[in-house]
Each structure stands twice: as structure tokens, then as C-alpha cells.
Amino acid sequence: MTDVKNFNVGSTNSTKKKGKSLPPKLIIQLGRFVWTTMWQTMMAKIAPRNQSGEYIRPSSQLRNFISTEKNSLYPAAAGRYHLYVGLSCPWAHRTLIVRALKRLEDVISVTVVVPSAIAGGWVFDQPEEDCASLAQLYQLAQPGYSGRATVPVLWDKQTKTIVNNESAEIIVMLNSQFNEFALHPTLNLYPDELKEKIDQWNEKIYKSVNNGVYRCGFAQTQQAYNLAIDELFATLDEIEAALETSRYLCGNHLTLADVRLFTTLFRFDVAYYGLFKCNRHRIQDYPNLGAYLRDMYQLPGVADTCNLESVKQDYYGNLFPLNPGGIIPSGPDMSYLLKSHDRDRIG
Ligand SMILES: N[C@@H](CCC(=O)N[C@@H](CS)C(=O)NCC(=O)O)C(=O)O
């Protein structure tokens, strides 16, 4: 093994003592070796994989339910429950959208957490419940909790515990259990007559789109990436075709399936296209998907839940150590989100 200390790596400064330069070939080989080894070690920690190198997302562990039954463990109430969210996170974004659409702003309070590269996870701007980080809040609720401290968190201020940390379940609760207090109680994003269709879309879209972009970005072999990207774009093509004659995924009725799809589409061109290598097409290149994204973005209350700068900063900067230089790209131009969508002509 070469003794690196004895070489003057790449220095052209003539005032420095002249030393032997490490040959460029060796610098590249060494750099590749260090980088690849670090990457593999880090990915093994943050992205569990199967034998083929496919990313396997761990399931959420805290799964209690709020109910309208007054004597249940977690009865629906105004002012008792709280959401912890990160603005860049697509899973947390789902909960902010349903809270906004149902007009639950005065019923369920929110804290925005921010990612810290130093803490290696989400932290609070100001301590909450005497905790400086989300990981500490998880420990407060569940001493000995050993999973990842993820957002969103649905928190019970009364018993100081986490009710649920699975976005797919939190949005079902927000949609149905707080109607007594919501300003839009009649809006039903998960109606009985559409449940089967919504569940079918959810299953497909979760696997190949919501989690599919992560399966591309966190793939640890070429084969795993190829599989994920084929599935991702096959499903996007299928949705594009369905949206030709249907304003939303399940017809004219906006549902939870749309909310879940939207938060991934919103981040696609900005983060997944580049950082996660989902770069066959941009969402704005699809006529129907692009217009559908604008339609949803322009629904009352939705744009206020969206923060492209946080998405860019967190994905390229703090949240995912996939961009070693930490340089945040300047594009793309996303002003098309404000352009007219003309989707109301359908149906
Ligand atoms: N299944 C969870 C996934 C949530 C999730 O993965 N959140 C990410 C942010 S996008 C997170 O908080 N990651 C922090 C970590 O893994 O340490 C849900 O849908 O609620």
C-alpha cells in the first residue's frame, strides 16, 4: 500500500516544498475505492436491502388509532393532537394536505422539524417536550424505541405519546375522525363507494411510484435500479393514460389516492429526476400528469403546504447523503405549476 503522507497531492504551489505528486491514476483509484466503500457502508445503514440490492423500506412501528368513540384510548378532540412534519418529506406532506383540505388548522397543531446533518436526523428549532430532536421525542414516547425517528408523527399532547407514525393511516384518521371539528366536514377523500378503487391505486402507486422513486435512488445494484425504474415509468404511463379521461385517479372525485400521488409528483422534477436518477422523463413532459399536478397544486390551501426550496435543500443537502459535495442545483424552473391546467373540462 502506498504511503499517502509522503506525497504532495495535486499541489502546484511552487512556494511549497516540492514533493512527489501522487499520479492522477492512483488518485482516481484511491478516490473511487474510498468513495465506494463509504457509500456501501452508509447505504447498508440507512437503506436496508435484499440480496439483489433492492431497497426494502422498514415498516412504521407505532400504529394506534384516533376514534370518534368517546371512551376509546385516543378519542377525537380539538386541540389535543399535534403533527410533527418536515416540509421536504413526501410522507409528511400528505398529512399537511389533508389537514388543509379538511380545514383542520385550528384543531390539529403542527411543528415543522428540520434535518440536521450533524444530528443525523430531524431536530426542533426550539425544544419541544424538553426534547431537542425527534429521536428524543420517540424515546420519550417509547423508551427503548430502536427504529428510525421518521416524520410524520401524530402526537397526543395529553398522554405525551406517539399515536401513529404511518402517514397512510394518519390521513385516513384526519379525513374521517375529526368531522365534528373540521371546517370542511363533508369533504370525504375516502368514500365507501370508491374505497376499492382507491386501495387498488394506492397499492400500485405506493410500490412503484411513492416508494418506487426511493427504490431507484437507493438501489444498490444496477439490476435493482433497472427493475425499479422500469416499474416507475410503466406506472406513470398507466396513470397518464387514465388521466386522459378522468380528472382525478378515481373520476371526478378527489381522493386520498390523489393526495398520495401528488406529494411524489411535486418533488419529481426537482429532486427525484436528478438525485434519485429517475430521469427518463420529467413530470412536466407528460401532458396529463403535468396538468394534473398543476390542478392539485392550485386547489385551495394546497400550495401553502408546498415548499420547493426545502425539498431542494433537504434532498440535495441535509437529508440524504447521496450528494457528497453538498452543492444544491439551481433549477429546474417550476413556474409552470402556476399555469392554467384546464382539467375542469374533463367530466
Ligand atoms: N412509512 C413512513 C415513512 C416516513 C419516512 O420515511 N420519513 C422520512 C422523511 S421523507 C424520515 O423521516 N426519515 C428519517 C430517518 O429515516 O431517519 C410514513 O409513510 O409515514
PDB file of N, CA, C and O and ligand atoms in Angstrom, residues 57 60 89-91 122 148-152 165-167 214, ligand 1:
ATOM      1  N   ARG A  57     -38.067  -0.816   2.324  1.00  0.00           N
ATOM      2  CA  ARG A  57     -38.415   0.196   3.340  1.00  0.00           C
ATOM      3  C   ARG A  57     -38.923  -0.475   4.616  1.00  0.00           C
ATOM      4  O   ARG A  57     -39.832  -1.307   4.556  1.00  0.00           O
ATOM      5  N   SER A  60     -43.531   1.129   9.430  1.00  0.00           N
ATOM      6  CA  SER A  60     -43.717   2.024  10.580  1.00  0.00           C
ATOM      7  C   SER A  60     -44.160   1.194  11.775  1.00  0.00           C
ATOM      8  O   SER A  60     -44.926   0.239  11.627  1.00  0.00           O
ATOM      9  N   CYS A  89     -40.473  16.284   3.249  1.00  0.00           N
ATOM     10  CA  CYS A  89     -40.831  14.860   3.255  1.00  0.00           C
ATOM     11  C   CYS A  89     -42.174  14.607   2.569  1.00  0.00           C
ATOM     12  O   CYS A  89     -43.203  15.179   2.960  1.00  0.00           O
ATOM     13  N   PRO A  90     -42.201  13.742   1.560  1.00  0.00           N
ATOM     14  CA  PRO A  90     -43.464  13.497   0.835  1.00  0.00           C
ATOM     15  C   PRO A  90     -44.504  12.808   1.713  1.00  0.00           C
ATOM     16  O   PRO A  90     -45.695  12.984   1.514  1.00  0.00           O
ATOM     17  N   TRP A  91     -44.044  12.008   2.680  1.00  0.00           N
ATOM     18  CA  TRP A  91     -44.992  11.264   3.539  1.00  0.00           C
ATOM     19  C   TRP A  91     -45.655  12.238   4.502  1.00  0.00           C
ATOM     20  O   TRP A  91     -46.861  12.199   4.719  1.00  0.00           O
ATOM     21  N   TRP A 122     -33.917  14.504  12.278  1.00  0.00           N
ATOM     22  CA  TRP A 122     -34.747  15.703  12.424  1.00  0.00           C
ATOM     23  C   TRP A 122     -34.529  16.337  13.793  1.00  0.00           C
ATOM     24  O   TRP A 122     -34.493  15.632  14.806  1.00  0.00           O
ATOM     25  N   ARG A 148     -36.236   4.024  13.117  1.00  0.00           N
ATOM     26  CA  ARG A 148     -35.827   5.366  12.703  1.00  0.00           C
ATOM     27  C   ARG A 148     -36.862   6.368  13.201  1.00  0.00           C
ATOM     28  O   ARG A 148     -38.045   6.064  13.281  1.00  0.00           O
ATOM     29  N   ALA A 149     -36.367   7.541  13.544  1.00  0.00           N
ATOM     30  CA  ALA A 149     -37.273   8.595  14.017  1.00  0.00           C
ATOM     31  C   ALA A 149     -37.775   9.366  12.802  1.00  0.00           C
ATOM     32  O   ALA A 149     -37.148  10.336  12.364  1.00  0.00           O
ATOM     33  N   THR A 150     -38.882   8.905  12.235  1.00  0.00           N
ATOM     34  CA  THR A 150     -39.374   9.467  10.976  1.00  0.00           C
ATOM     35  C   THR A 150     -40.520  10.450  11.199  1.00  0.00           C
ATOM     36  O   THR A 150     -41.203  10.407  12.223  1.00  0.00           O
ATOM     37  N   VAL A 151     -40.715  11.334  10.223  1.00  0.00           N
ATOM     38  CA  VAL A 151     -41.919  12.152  10.134  1.00  0.00           C
ATOM     39  C   VAL A 151     -42.796  11.534   9.050  1.00  0.00           C
ATOM     40  O   VAL A 151     -42.259  10.897   8.142  1.00  0.00           O
ATOM     41  N   PRO A 152     -44.104  11.687   9.135  1.00  0.00           N
ATOM     42  CA  PRO A 152     -44.849  12.443  10.140  1.00  0.00           C
ATOM     43  C   PRO A 152     -45.035  11.665  11.428  1.00  0.00           C
ATOM     44  O   PRO A 152     -44.999  10.436  11.426  1.00  0.00           O
ATOM     45  N   ASN A 165     -47.179   6.764  13.515  1.00  0.00           N
ATOM     46  CA  ASN A 165     -46.141   7.375  12.675  1.00  0.00           C
ATOM     47  C   ASN A 165     -46.186   6.844  11.238  1.00  0.00           C
ATOM     48  O   ASN A 165     -45.169   6.798  10.563  1.00  0.00           O
ATOM     49  N   GLU A 166     -47.387   6.457  10.810  1.00  0.00           N
ATOM     50  CA  GLU A 166     -47.550   5.976   9.428  1.00  0.00           C
ATOM     51  C   GLU A 166     -48.500   6.925   8.688  1.00  0.00           C
ATOM     52  O   GLU A 166     -49.697   6.982   8.985  1.00  0.00           O
ATOM     53  N   SER A 167     -47.935   7.642   7.707  1.00  0.00           N
ATOM     54  CA  SER A 167     -48.729   8.668   7.009  1.00  0.00           C
ATOM     55  C   SER A 167     -49.994   8.117   6.385  1.00  0.00           C
ATOM     56  O   SER A 167     -51.041   8.773   6.400  1.00  0.00           O
ATOM     57  N   TYR A 214     -37.737   6.001  -4.373  1.00  0.00           N
ATOM     58  CA  TYR A 214     -36.689   5.639  -3.401  1.00  0.00           C
ATOM     59  C   TYR A 214     -36.005   4.333  -3.827  1.00  0.00           C
ATOM     60  O   TYR A 214     -34.811   4.146  -3.606  1.00  0.00           O
TER      61      TYR A 214
HETATM   62  N1  LIG B   1     -43.769   4.975   6.438  1.00  0.00           N
HETATM   63  C1  LIG B   1     -43.484   6.247   6.835  1.00  0.00           C
HETATM   64  C2  LIG B   1     -42.234   6.763   6.155  1.00  0.00           C
HETATM   65  C3  LIG B   1     -41.819   8.109   6.659  1.00  0.00           C
HETATM   66  C4  LIG B   1     -40.378   8.461   6.261  1.00  0.00           C
HETATM   67  O1  LIG B   1     -39.640   7.653   5.696  1.00  0.00           O
HETATM   68  N2  LIG B   1     -39.981   9.704   6.540  1.00  0.00           N
HETATM   69  C5  LIG B   1     -38.609  10.125   6.273  1.00  0.00           C
HETATM   70  C6  LIG B   1     -38.559  11.504   5.664  1.00  0.00           C
HETATM   71  S1  LIG B   1     -39.047  11.555   3.985  1.00  0.00           S
HETATM   72  C7  LIG B   1     -37.851  10.279   7.562  1.00  0.00           C
HETATM   73  O2  LIG B   1     -38.350  10.903   8.492  1.00  0.00           O
HETATM   74  N3  LIG B   1     -36.634   9.761   7.623  1.00  0.00           N
HETATM   75  C8  LIG B   1     -35.758   9.967   8.745  1.00  0.00           C
HETATM   76  C9  LIG B   1     -34.895   8.789   9.014  1.00  0.00           C
HETATM   77  O3  LIG B   1     -35.077   7.750   8.370  1.00  0.00           O
HETATM   78  O4  LIG B   1     -34.063   8.902   9.910  1.00  0.00           O
HETATM   79  C10 LIG B   1     -44.711   7.079   6.520  1.00  0.00           C
HETATM   80  O5  LIG B   1     -45.235   6.999   5.396  1.00  0.00           O
HETATM   81  O6  LIG B   1     -45.173   7.784   7.394  1.00  0.00           O
END
